[in-house]
Amino acid sequence: MWIRCFLGPHLQRVHRSQGESRTEGRAGRRGWTYQPKSLEKHTDSILGWASALWSLSYYSSPLLLCYLYRKGYICSSKLVPVSQYVGTVMVCLLGVACLRGENFTPLFTELKKLACYDFDFSHWPADFSWEEVSNPKLLSKTGVSLLKPEPKLRGAADSVLNSLRTLPCHIVSFLIAHSFGRRMLYPGSVFLLQRAMRPMLQQGQARLIEECEGQRNKLVACDGNEIDTMFVDRRRDEGQHGQTLVICCEGNAGFYEVGCMNTPLEGGYSVLGWNHPGFAGSTGVPFPQNEANAMDVVIQFAVHKLGFQLSEIVVYAWSIGGFTASWAVMSYPEIQALVLDASFDDLLPLALKVMPDSWSESRAGVIGQGVEKTNDFFLRYQGPVLLIRRTKDEIITTTGPEDIMSNRGNNLLLKLLQFRYPQVMTDDGVRAIRAWLAASNHVEEAAVYSSYEVDDDWCVSVLQSYKTERDVFFPWSVGEDMTLEGRRQLALFLARKYMRNFDSTHCTPLPYSEFTAPWRL
């Protein structure tokens, strides 16, 4: 028992008393932050600072090693006394951990009803594994399928000489992408940031569990990563929204505790949130394959454990979460709908905006070394899509928030319409849509729309009659025998159906009124 306590979790909060039923009123299910005794408090503080210093030294190790080498400290005469100091510190930390274990012993015996407590998620037992699915949509244990890169054409560019010439650049790109590059792209995976946000995350998790009756679960993906999820079941409530499950995909510094889950919760939907690999309770690193594996087990959990049909699931993604959301609807085309909020089509232009010009030889290579490049997966999806563009977005614009035409969400809309309605998206149709996209507020948007004299009723009748007569998959041939004016009207009508403008910055919470904008014809 003492060994289990010594290696046991750190208790952070008690959500409710053990004898309290989940069916009681929400007001009576308030929890409280666990207040450790003096000895446990001080030992936890020491261990926490040691962990933070270790994380900081790990991230700065390349610079630290270079400094020590230049000062001549990397030699046997210097390393022996340093190792003695390190050994002494480790023994002291071991003693501190033992003191914490002894103080924690009485509490460990009470951790029977896990849902009543908030403690280190690494000690939480697995609630669902991808192996439980009888016919999982997996190729192998290496992971779920991703789009494979296009084959390179053989020629002088792929000669052995050229490969040798570019080898140093590829090595540097690999090291950058797998060290601080990944942490710059996904700052939410950095331990120091998570530690700074811990009080906020604990407060958000307590609200989801105690006020929304959320259920925390650990899922094991096919790559062995453990995914931290939160499920709020609204099927028992009155109304039809509760029968629909909204799976939320957070941004690169977003957590389900304080992220976009609040928008569908406000509308009464059942909601399933999850943290990226390496975020909060989830393990691993947020590389594309790991992200897809995590998204796959989340969907499998929703279907096989929570009891939702794919046709009852809506995937809602914010920012870089659009990658996993797009992969999900491509891999599971029966999903009801896709909502992409403040997302983008390609990471490379956004990365070039913030990376130094001196990295010109390796910038593209860094993006290609295991980070998301595009959200084009969603073009293979045949269901309803809603795009939400932030008109003051400072993150996914390549020049600045004042230049709305540099918003990469515009490219998502144009790519989607050009794929689904190629006969409508002629040069004139694209110009009309670009004029509409250039509008920075609802007044300018309405002015552009009225200047083309768009007849909404006519556009709806044309699209509905085409769908009724043919009932085919996208791309549609509607518009091939239309006049130029008719194509312009239809292009603008479709643009306004697929995209909604939200007058805000990138990180402003999305109100439910914008989420429920109609995306069906």
Coordinates of C-alpha atoms in Angstrom, one line a residue:
M1 CA 0.0 0.0 0.0
W2 CA 2.8 2.4 0.9
I3 CA 4.5 1.8 -2.5
R4 CA 1.2 2.4 -4.3
C5 CA 0.8 5.7 -2.4
F6 CA 4.4 6.6 -3.1
L7 CA 3.9 6.2 -6.9
G8 CA 0.2 7.3 -6.7
P9 CA -1.6 10.3 -8.1
H10 CA -1.7 13.8 -6.9
L11 CA -5.2 14.7 -5.6
Q12 CA -6.4 18.1 -6.8
R13 CA -10.1 18.4 -6.3
V14 CA -13.1 16.5 -4.8
H15 CA -16.0 16.9 -7.2
R16 CA -18.7 15.4 -4.9
S17 CA -19.0 13.2 -1.8
Q18 CA -19.0 9.5 -2.3
G19 CA -22.5 9.0 -1.1
E20 CA -23.9 11.7 -3.4
S21 CA -25.9 10.5 -6.4
R22 CA -25.3 11.9 -9.9
T23 CA -29.1 12.3 -10.3
E24 CA -29.3 15.0 -7.6
G25 CA -29.6 18.6 -8.5
R26 CA -26.5 20.4 -9.9
A27 CA -26.5 22.9 -7.1
G28 CA -26.0 20.2 -4.6
R29 CA -23.1 18.6 -6.4
R30 CA -20.6 21.3 -6.0
G31 CA -17.1 20.1 -5.2
W32 CA -14.2 21.7 -3.5
T33 CA -10.5 22.1 -4.1
Y34 CA -8.5 19.6 -2.0
Q35 CA -6.4 21.4 0.6
P36 CA -3.4 19.3 1.4
K37 CA -1.8 19.2 4.8
S38 CA 1.3 21.3 5.5
L39 CA 3.8 18.5 4.8
E40 CA 2.1 17.4 1.6
K41 CA 1.8 21.0 0.4
H42 CA 5.5 21.7 0.8
T43 CA 6.6 18.4 -0.7
D44 CA 4.3 18.9 -3.7
S45 CA 5.7 22.4 -4.2
I46 CA 9.3 21.1 -4.2
L47 CA 8.5 18.4 -6.6
G48 CA 6.6 20.8 -8.8
W49 CA 9.5 23.2 -9.0
A50 CA 11.9 20.3 -9.8
S51 CA 9.7 19.2 -12.6
A52 CA 9.5 22.7 -14.0
L53 CA 13.2 23.2 -13.9
W54 CA 13.8 19.8 -15.6
S55 CA 11.3 20.8 -18.4
L56 CA 13.1 24.2 -18.8
S57 CA 16.5 22.6 -19.0
Y58 CA 15.2 20.0 -21.5
Y59 CA 13.9 22.7 -23.8
S60 CA 17.1 24.7 -23.5
S61 CA 19.5 21.8 -23.6
P62 CA 21.0 22.5 -27.0
L63 CA 22.0 26.1 -26.0
L64 CA 23.1 24.9 -22.6
L65 CA 25.4 22.2 -24.0
C66 CA 26.9 24.7 -26.5
Y67 CA 27.6 27.1 -23.6
L68 CA 29.2 24.4 -21.4
Y69 CA 31.3 23.2 -24.3
R70 CA 32.6 26.7 -25.0
K71 CA 33.4 27.2 -21.3
G72 CA 35.3 23.9 -21.2
Y73 CA 33.0 22.2 -18.7
I74 CA 32.4 19.0 -20.8
C75 CA 35.4 17.0 -19.6
S76 CA 35.9 14.3 -17.1
S77 CA 37.5 16.6 -14.5
K78 CA 34.4 18.8 -14.5
L79 CA 31.7 16.1 -15.1
V80 CA 32.6 14.1 -12.0
P81 CA 31.8 16.8 -9.4
V82 CA 28.7 17.8 -11.4
S83 CA 27.4 14.2 -11.4
Q84 CA 27.9 14.1 -7.6
Y85 CA 25.8 17.3 -7.2
V86 CA 23.1 15.9 -9.4
G87 CA 23.1 12.6 -7.5
T88 CA 22.7 14.4 -4.2
V89 CA 19.8 16.4 -5.6
M90 CA 18.2 13.2 -6.8
V91 CA 18.5 11.6 -3.4
C92 CA 17.0 14.6 -1.8
L93 CA 14.1 14.6 -4.2
L94 CA 13.5 10.9 -3.5
G95 CA 13.3 11.7 0.2
V96 CA 10.8 14.4 -0.5
A97 CA 8.7 12.0 -2.6
C98 CA 8.8 9.5 0.2
L99 CA 7.5 12.1 2.6
R100 CA 4.7 13.0 0.2
G101 CA 3.8 9.3 -0.1
E102 CA 3.5 8.8 3.6
N103 CA 1.3 11.8 4.0
F104 CA -0.9 10.7 1.0
T105 CA -1.6 7.2 2.4
P106 CA -4.9 7.9 4.2
L107 CA -6.3 9.5 1.1
F108 CA -5.3 6.8 -1.3
T109 CA -7.7 4.3 0.2
E110 CA -10.6 6.7 -0.6
L111 CA -10.0 6.8 -4.3
K112 CA -12.6 4.2 -5.2
K113 CA -15.1 6.2 -7.0
L114 CA -12.8 7.8 -9.5
A115 CA -15.4 10.2 -11.0
C116 CA -15.6 11.9 -7.6
Y117 CA -12.0 13.1 -7.7
D118 CA -9.7 15.1 -9.9
F119 CA -6.2 13.6 -9.8
D120 CA -3.2 12.9 -12.1
F121 CA -4.8 11.4 -15.2
S122 CA -1.9 9.0 -15.8
H123 CA -3.3 6.9 -12.9
W124 CA -6.8 6.8 -14.4
P125 CA -7.7 3.3 -15.7
A126 CA -8.5 3.0 -19.4
D127 CA -12.3 3.3 -20.2
F128 CA -12.1 2.3 -23.9
S129 CA -9.4 0.9 -26.3
W130 CA -9.4 0.7 -30.0
E131 CA -8.9 -3.1 -29.6
E132 CA -12.4 -3.3 -28.2
V133 CA -13.9 -2.6 -31.7
S134 CA -14.7 -5.8 -33.6
N135 CA -14.0 -4.3 -37.0
P136 CA -11.9 -1.2 -36.5
K137 CA -11.2 1.0 -39.5
L138 CA -7.4 0.6 -39.2
L139 CA -4.7 -0.6 -41.5
S140 CA -2.3 -1.8 -38.8
K141 CA -1.1 -1.0 -35.4
T142 CA 1.1 1.7 -36.8
G143 CA -2.0 3.9 -37.2
V144 CA -5.0 4.8 -39.3
S145 CA -4.7 5.7 -42.9
L146 CA -3.6 9.1 -44.0
L147 CA -3.3 10.6 -47.5
K148 CA 0.0 9.5 -49.0
P149 CA 2.2 12.1 -50.7
E150 CA 2.3 12.2 -54.4
P151 CA 5.1 10.2 -55.9
K152 CA 8.1 12.2 -57.0
L153 CA 9.0 12.2 -60.7
R154 CA 12.4 10.8 -61.5
G155 CA 14.9 13.1 -63.1
A156 CA 17.8 15.4 -62.4
A157 CA 16.1 16.9 -59.4
D158 CA 16.0 13.5 -57.7
S159 CA 19.5 12.5 -58.6
V160 CA 21.9 11.2 -56.0
L161 CA 24.0 14.4 -56.2
N162 CA 20.9 16.5 -55.5
S163 CA 20.0 14.3 -52.6
L164 CA 23.4 14.6 -51.0
R165 CA 23.3 18.4 -51.6
T166 CA 20.0 18.8 -49.7
L167 CA 20.8 16.2 -47.0
P168 CA 22.0 18.8 -44.5
C169 CA 18.9 20.9 -45.0
H170 CA 16.7 17.8 -44.4
I171 CA 18.6 17.0 -41.2
V172 CA 18.2 20.5 -39.9
S173 CA 14.5 20.5 -40.9
F174 CA 14.0 17.3 -39.0
L175 CA 15.7 18.5 -35.9
I176 CA 13.8 21.8 -35.9
A177 CA 10.4 20.1 -36.5
H178 CA 10.9 17.5 -33.8
S179 CA 12.3 19.9 -31.2
F180 CA 11.1 23.5 -30.7
G181 CA 9.3 23.5 -34.1
R182 CA 6.6 21.2 -32.8
R183 CA 6.3 23.2 -29.6
M184 CA 5.9 26.5 -31.5
L185 CA 3.2 24.9 -33.7
Y186 CA 1.5 23.3 -30.7
P187 CA 2.4 25.4 -27.7
G188 CA -0.3 23.6 -25.7
S189 CA 2.0 20.6 -25.6
V190 CA 4.6 22.5 -23.6
F191 CA 4.7 21.5 -20.0
L192 CA 5.5 25.0 -18.7
L193 CA 2.4 26.4 -20.4
Q194 CA 0.2 23.6 -19.1
R195 CA 1.6 24.3 -15.6
A196 CA 0.8 28.0 -15.9
M197 CA -2.7 27.2 -17.1
R198 CA -3.4 24.4 -14.5
P199 CA -5.7 26.5 -12.2
M200 CA -7.8 27.6 -15.2
L201 CA -7.9 24.0 -16.6
Q202 CA -8.9 22.6 -13.2
Q203 CA -11.6 25.2 -12.9
G204 CA -13.0 24.5 -16.3
Q205 CA -13.0 20.7 -15.7
A206 CA -14.8 21.2 -12.4
R207 CA -17.5 23.2 -14.1
L208 CA -18.0 20.5 -16.8
I209 CA -18.2 17.7 -14.2
E210 CA -20.2 19.5 -11.5
E211 CA -22.5 21.8 -13.4
C212 CA -22.8 20.0 -16.7
E213 CA -22.6 16.4 -15.3
G214 CA -19.7 15.7 -17.6
Q215 CA -18.1 12.2 -17.7
R216 CA -14.3 12.0 -18.0
N217 CA -12.9 9.0 -19.9
K218 CA -9.4 7.7 -20.9
L219 CA -9.2 6.3 -24.4
V220 CA -6.3 4.2 -25.7
A221 CA -5.5 4.8 -29.4
C222 CA -3.9 2.3 -31.7
D223 CA -0.4 3.9 -31.2
G224 CA -0.7 3.4 -27.4
N225 CA -1.3 7.1 -26.7
E226 CA -3.9 7.8 -23.9
I227 CA -6.5 10.4 -24.9
D228 CA -8.2 12.5 -22.3
T229 CA -11.9 13.1 -23.1
M230 CA -14.9 14.7 -21.6
F231 CA -18.5 13.7 -22.5
V232 CA -21.6 15.7 -21.6
D233 CA -24.8 13.7 -22.3
R234 CA -27.9 15.7 -23.0
R235 CA -30.0 12.9 -24.4
R236 CA -32.1 12.8 -21.3
D237 CA -33.0 16.5 -21.6
E238 CA -36.0 17.7 -23.6
G239 CA -35.4 18.8 -27.1
Q240 CA -33.9 17.3 -30.3
H241 CA -30.5 18.8 -30.0
G242 CA -29.5 16.4 -27.2
Q243 CA -29.8 13.5 -29.6
T244 CA -27.0 15.0 -31.7
L245 CA -23.4 14.5 -30.6
V246 CA -20.9 17.4 -31.3
I247 CA -17.3 16.2 -31.3
C248 CA -15.0 19.2 -30.7
C249 CA -11.5 19.5 -32.1
E250 CA -9.5 22.2 -30.3
G251 CA -6.8 24.5 -31.6
N252 CA -3.0 24.4 -31.1
A253 CA -3.2 25.9 -27.6
G254 CA -6.8 24.8 -26.8
F255 CA -8.0 22.3 -24.2
Y256 CA -11.5 20.9 -23.8
E257 CA -11.6 22.3 -20.3
V258 CA -11.6 25.9 -21.6
G259 CA -12.1 25.5 -25.3
C260 CA -14.9 25.4 -28.0
M261 CA -17.0 22.8 -26.1
N262 CA -18.9 25.7 -24.6
T263 CA -20.5 26.7 -27.9
P264 CA -22.5 23.5 -28.6
L265 CA -23.2 23.1 -24.8
E266 CA -25.0 26.4 -24.9
G267 CA -27.3 25.0 -27.5
G268 CA -28.2 21.9 -25.6
Y269 CA -26.2 19.4 -27.7
S270 CA -24.5 16.3 -26.4
V271 CA -20.8 17.1 -26.6
L272 CA -17.6 15.1 -26.6
G273 CA -14.3 17.0 -26.2
W274 CA -10.8 15.6 -26.3
N275 CA -7.3 16.9 -25.8
H276 CA -4.5 16.6 -28.5
P277 CA -1.8 14.0 -27.8
G278 CA 0.6 15.7 -25.3
F279 CA -2.1 18.1 -24.0
A280 CA -3.1 18.0 -20.3
G281 CA -4.0 14.4 -19.6
S282 CA -3.3 13.0 -23.1
T283 CA 0.0 11.4 -23.8
G284 CA 2.2 11.4 -26.9
V285 CA 3.1 14.2 -29.3
P286 CA 0.7 16.0 -31.7
F287 CA 2.1 14.9 -35.0
P288 CA -0.3 14.2 -37.9
Q289 CA -0.4 10.4 -37.5
N290 CA -0.9 10.6 -33.8
E291 CA -3.7 13.2 -34.3
A292 CA -5.5 11.0 -36.7
N293 CA -5.1 8.0 -34.4
A294 CA -6.6 10.0 -31.6
M295 CA -9.5 11.2 -33.7
D296 CA -10.2 7.7 -34.8
V297 CA -10.5 6.3 -31.3
V298 CA -12.7 9.2 -30.2
I299 CA -15.1 8.4 -33.0
Q300 CA -15.0 4.7 -32.2
F301 CA -15.7 5.5 -28.6
A302 CA -18.7 7.7 -29.5
V303 CA -20.2 4.9 -31.7
H304 CA -19.4 1.8 -29.8
K305 CA -19.4 3.0 -26.1
L306 CA -21.7 6.0 -26.1
G307 CA -24.2 4.6 -28.5
F308 CA -24.4 7.3 -31.2
Q309 CA -24.8 6.6 -34.9
L310 CA -22.4 8.3 -37.3
S311 CA -25.4 10.1 -38.8
E312 CA -26.0 11.7 -35.3
I313 CA -22.5 13.1 -35.1
V314 CA -21.4 16.7 -36.0
V315 CA -17.7 17.5 -36.0
Y316 CA -16.9 21.0 -34.9
A317 CA -13.3 22.3 -35.2
W318 CA -11.5 25.5 -34.3
S319 CA -8.3 26.7 -35.9
I320 CA -5.7 23.9 -36.5
G321 CA -8.3 21.4 -35.2
G322 CA -9.6 21.5 -38.7
F323 CA -7.0 19.0 -39.7
T324 CA -8.4 16.2 -37.5
A325 CA -12.0 17.2 -38.3
S326 CA -11.3 17.1 -42.0
W327 CA -9.7 13.7 -41.7
A328 CA -12.7 12.5 -39.7
V329 CA -15.3 13.4 -42.2
M330 CA -13.1 12.0 -45.0
S331 CA -12.7 8.6 -43.2
Y332 CA -16.3 8.5 -41.9
P333 CA -18.5 10.0 -44.6
E334 CA -21.7 9.1 -42.8
I335 CA -21.0 11.9 -40.3
Q336 CA -23.9 14.4 -40.3
A337 CA -22.1 17.7 -40.7
L338 CA -18.8 19.5 -40.5
V339 CA -18.2 23.0 -39.0
L340 CA -14.8 24.6 -39.4
D341 CA -14.3 27.8 -37.3
A342 CA -11.3 30.1 -37.9
S343 CA -9.6 27.3 -39.8
F344 CA -7.2 27.5 -42.8
D345 CA -6.3 25.5 -45.9
D346 CA -2.5 25.3 -45.7
L347 CA -0.1 25.8 -42.8
L348 CA 3.0 26.7 -45.0
P349 CA 1.9 30.3 -45.8
L350 CA 1.1 31.0 -42.1
A351 CA 4.5 29.5 -41.0
L352 CA 6.4 31.5 -43.5
K353 CA 4.9 34.7 -42.0
V354 CA 6.5 34.0 -38.6
M355 CA 9.7 32.1 -39.5
P356 CA 13.0 34.0 -40.1
D357 CA 14.0 34.7 -43.7
S358 CA 17.4 33.1 -42.9
W359 CA 15.6 29.8 -42.8
S360 CA 14.6 30.1 -46.5
E361 CA 16.2 26.8 -47.4
S362 CA 14.6 24.8 -44.6
R363 CA 11.3 26.5 -44.0
A364 CA 9.3 24.3 -46.3
G365 CA 11.1 21.3 -45.1
V366 CA 10.3 22.0 -41.5
I367 CA 6.6 22.1 -42.4
G368 CA 6.9 18.8 -44.2
Q369 CA 8.6 17.0 -41.3
G370 CA 5.6 15.6 -39.6
V371 CA 3.3 18.6 -39.1
E372 CA -0.1 19.4 -40.7
K373 CA 0.2 20.9 -44.1
T374 CA -3.4 21.2 -45.4
N375 CA -7.0 20.7 -44.5
D376 CA -8.0 19.5 -48.0
F377 CA -9.2 16.2 -46.6
F378 CA -12.7 17.7 -46.2
L379 CA -13.1 18.0 -50.0
R380 CA -13.8 14.3 -50.1
Y381 CA -16.7 14.7 -47.8
Q382 CA -20.2 14.8 -49.4
G383 CA -22.2 16.1 -46.4
P384 CA -23.1 19.6 -45.2
V385 CA -20.2 22.0 -44.4
L386 CA -20.3 25.3 -42.6
L387 CA -17.2 27.6 -42.6
I388 CA -16.9 30.4 -40.0
R389 CA -14.6 33.3 -40.9
R390 CA -13.3 35.7 -38.2
T391 CA -13.2 39.2 -39.9
K392 CA -10.5 40.4 -37.4
D393 CA -8.5 37.2 -37.3
E394 CA -4.9 38.0 -36.5
I395 CA -3.6 34.4 -36.7
I396 CA -4.7 32.9 -40.0
T397 CA -4.1 36.1 -42.1
T398 CA -0.8 36.2 -43.9
T399 CA -0.4 40.0 -43.8
G400 CA -2.5 41.3 -40.9
P401 CA -6.1 41.3 -39.5
E402 CA -6.9 44.5 -41.4
D403 CA -6.4 42.7 -44.7
I404 CA -9.3 40.3 -44.8
M405 CA -8.4 39.0 -48.2
S406 CA -5.3 37.4 -46.8
N407 CA -7.5 35.3 -44.5
R408 CA -6.7 31.6 -45.4
G409 CA -10.3 30.7 -44.7
N410 CA -11.1 32.3 -48.0
N411 CA -9.2 29.6 -49.7
L412 CA -11.2 26.9 -47.9
L413 CA -14.4 28.4 -49.3
L414 CA -13.1 28.7 -52.9
K415 CA -11.6 25.2 -52.9
L416 CA -14.9 23.8 -51.6
L417 CA -17.1 25.5 -54.2
Q418 CA -14.7 24.9 -57.1
F419 CA -14.8 21.2 -56.2
R420 CA -18.5 20.9 -55.6
Y421 CA -19.8 23.3 -58.3
P422 CA -17.1 23.6 -61.1
Q423 CA -19.6 24.9 -63.7
V424 CA -20.7 27.7 -61.5
M425 CA -17.2 28.6 -60.4
T426 CA -16.0 30.2 -63.6
D427 CA -13.7 33.2 -63.6
D428 CA -16.7 35.5 -63.3
G429 CA -18.2 33.5 -60.4
V430 CA -14.8 33.6 -58.6
R431 CA -14.6 37.3 -59.1
A432 CA -18.0 37.8 -57.7
I433 CA -17.2 35.7 -54.6
R434 CA -13.9 37.5 -54.1
A435 CA -15.8 40.8 -54.1
W436 CA -18.1 39.4 -51.4
L437 CA -15.2 38.1 -49.4
A438 CA -13.6 41.5 -49.4
A439 CA -16.5 42.9 -47.4
S440 CA -15.3 43.4 -43.8
N441 CA -18.8 43.8 -42.2
H442 CA -22.4 42.8 -42.7
V443 CA -23.3 46.2 -44.3
E444 CA -20.6 45.9 -47.0
E445 CA -21.5 42.2 -47.5
A446 CA -25.2 43.0 -48.0
A447 CA -24.2 45.8 -50.5
V448 CA -22.2 43.4 -52.6
Y449 CA -24.9 40.8 -52.5
S450 CA -27.6 43.2 -53.6
S451 CA -25.5 44.7 -56.3
Y452 CA -25.6 41.4 -58.1
E453 CA -29.3 41.2 -57.6
V454 CA -29.2 37.7 -56.2
D455 CA -32.6 36.0 -56.1
D456 CA -32.5 33.5 -53.2
D457 CA -35.7 31.8 -54.1
W458 CA -34.5 31.1 -57.7
C459 CA -31.2 29.8 -56.5
V460 CA -32.9 27.4 -54.0
S461 CA -35.3 26.1 -56.7
V462 CA -32.4 25.5 -59.2
L463 CA -30.3 23.5 -56.7
Q464 CA -33.3 21.5 -55.3
S465 CA -34.5 20.6 -58.7
Y466 CA -31.0 19.5 -59.8
K467 CA -30.7 17.4 -56.7
T468 CA -34.1 15.8 -57.1
E469 CA -33.6 14.9 -60.8
R470 CA -30.1 13.5 -60.5
D471 CA -29.4 12.9 -56.8
V472 CA -25.7 12.5 -57.5
F473 CA -22.5 13.0 -55.5
F474 CA -20.4 16.1 -55.8
P475 CA -19.1 17.5 -58.0
W476 CA -22.3 18.7 -59.6
S477 CA -22.7 19.9 -63.2
V478 CA -25.3 22.5 -62.3
G479 CA -24.7 25.8 -64.1
E480 CA -23.3 24.3 -67.3
D481 CA -26.2 25.8 -69.4
M482 CA -26.7 28.9 -67.4
T483 CA -26.3 32.5 -68.4
L484 CA -23.4 34.5 -67.0
E485 CA -25.7 36.4 -64.7
G486 CA -27.2 33.2 -63.3
R487 CA -23.8 31.7 -62.5
R488 CA -22.8 34.9 -60.6
Q489 CA -26.0 34.8 -58.6
L490 CA -25.7 31.1 -57.8
A491 CA -22.0 31.5 -56.9
L492 CA -22.8 34.3 -54.4
F493 CA -25.8 32.4 -53.0
L494 CA -23.6 29.3 -52.4
A495 CA -20.8 31.4 -50.8
R496 CA -23.2 32.8 -48.3
K497 CA -24.7 29.4 -47.6
Y498 CA -21.3 27.8 -46.9
M499 CA -19.6 30.6 -45.0
R500 CA -20.6 32.9 -42.1
N501 CA -18.7 35.9 -41.0
F502 CA -18.2 36.5 -37.3
D503 CA -16.9 40.0 -36.4
S504 CA -14.2 39.0 -33.9
T505 CA -10.6 38.0 -33.4
H506 CA -9.2 34.5 -33.6
C507 CA -9.6 33.5 -30.0
T508 CA -13.0 35.1 -29.2
P509 CA -15.5 32.4 -28.0
L510 CA -18.0 31.7 -30.7
P511 CA -21.6 32.4 -29.6
Y512 CA -24.2 29.7 -30.2
S513 CA -26.2 31.9 -32.6
E514 CA -23.3 31.7 -35.1
F515 CA -22.9 27.9 -34.7
T516 CA -26.5 27.3 -35.5
A517 CA -26.5 29.2 -38.8
P518 CA -28.1 27.0 -41.4
W519 CA -25.7 25.0 -43.5
R520 CA -28.3 22.8 -45.4
L521 CA -30.0 23.9 -48.6

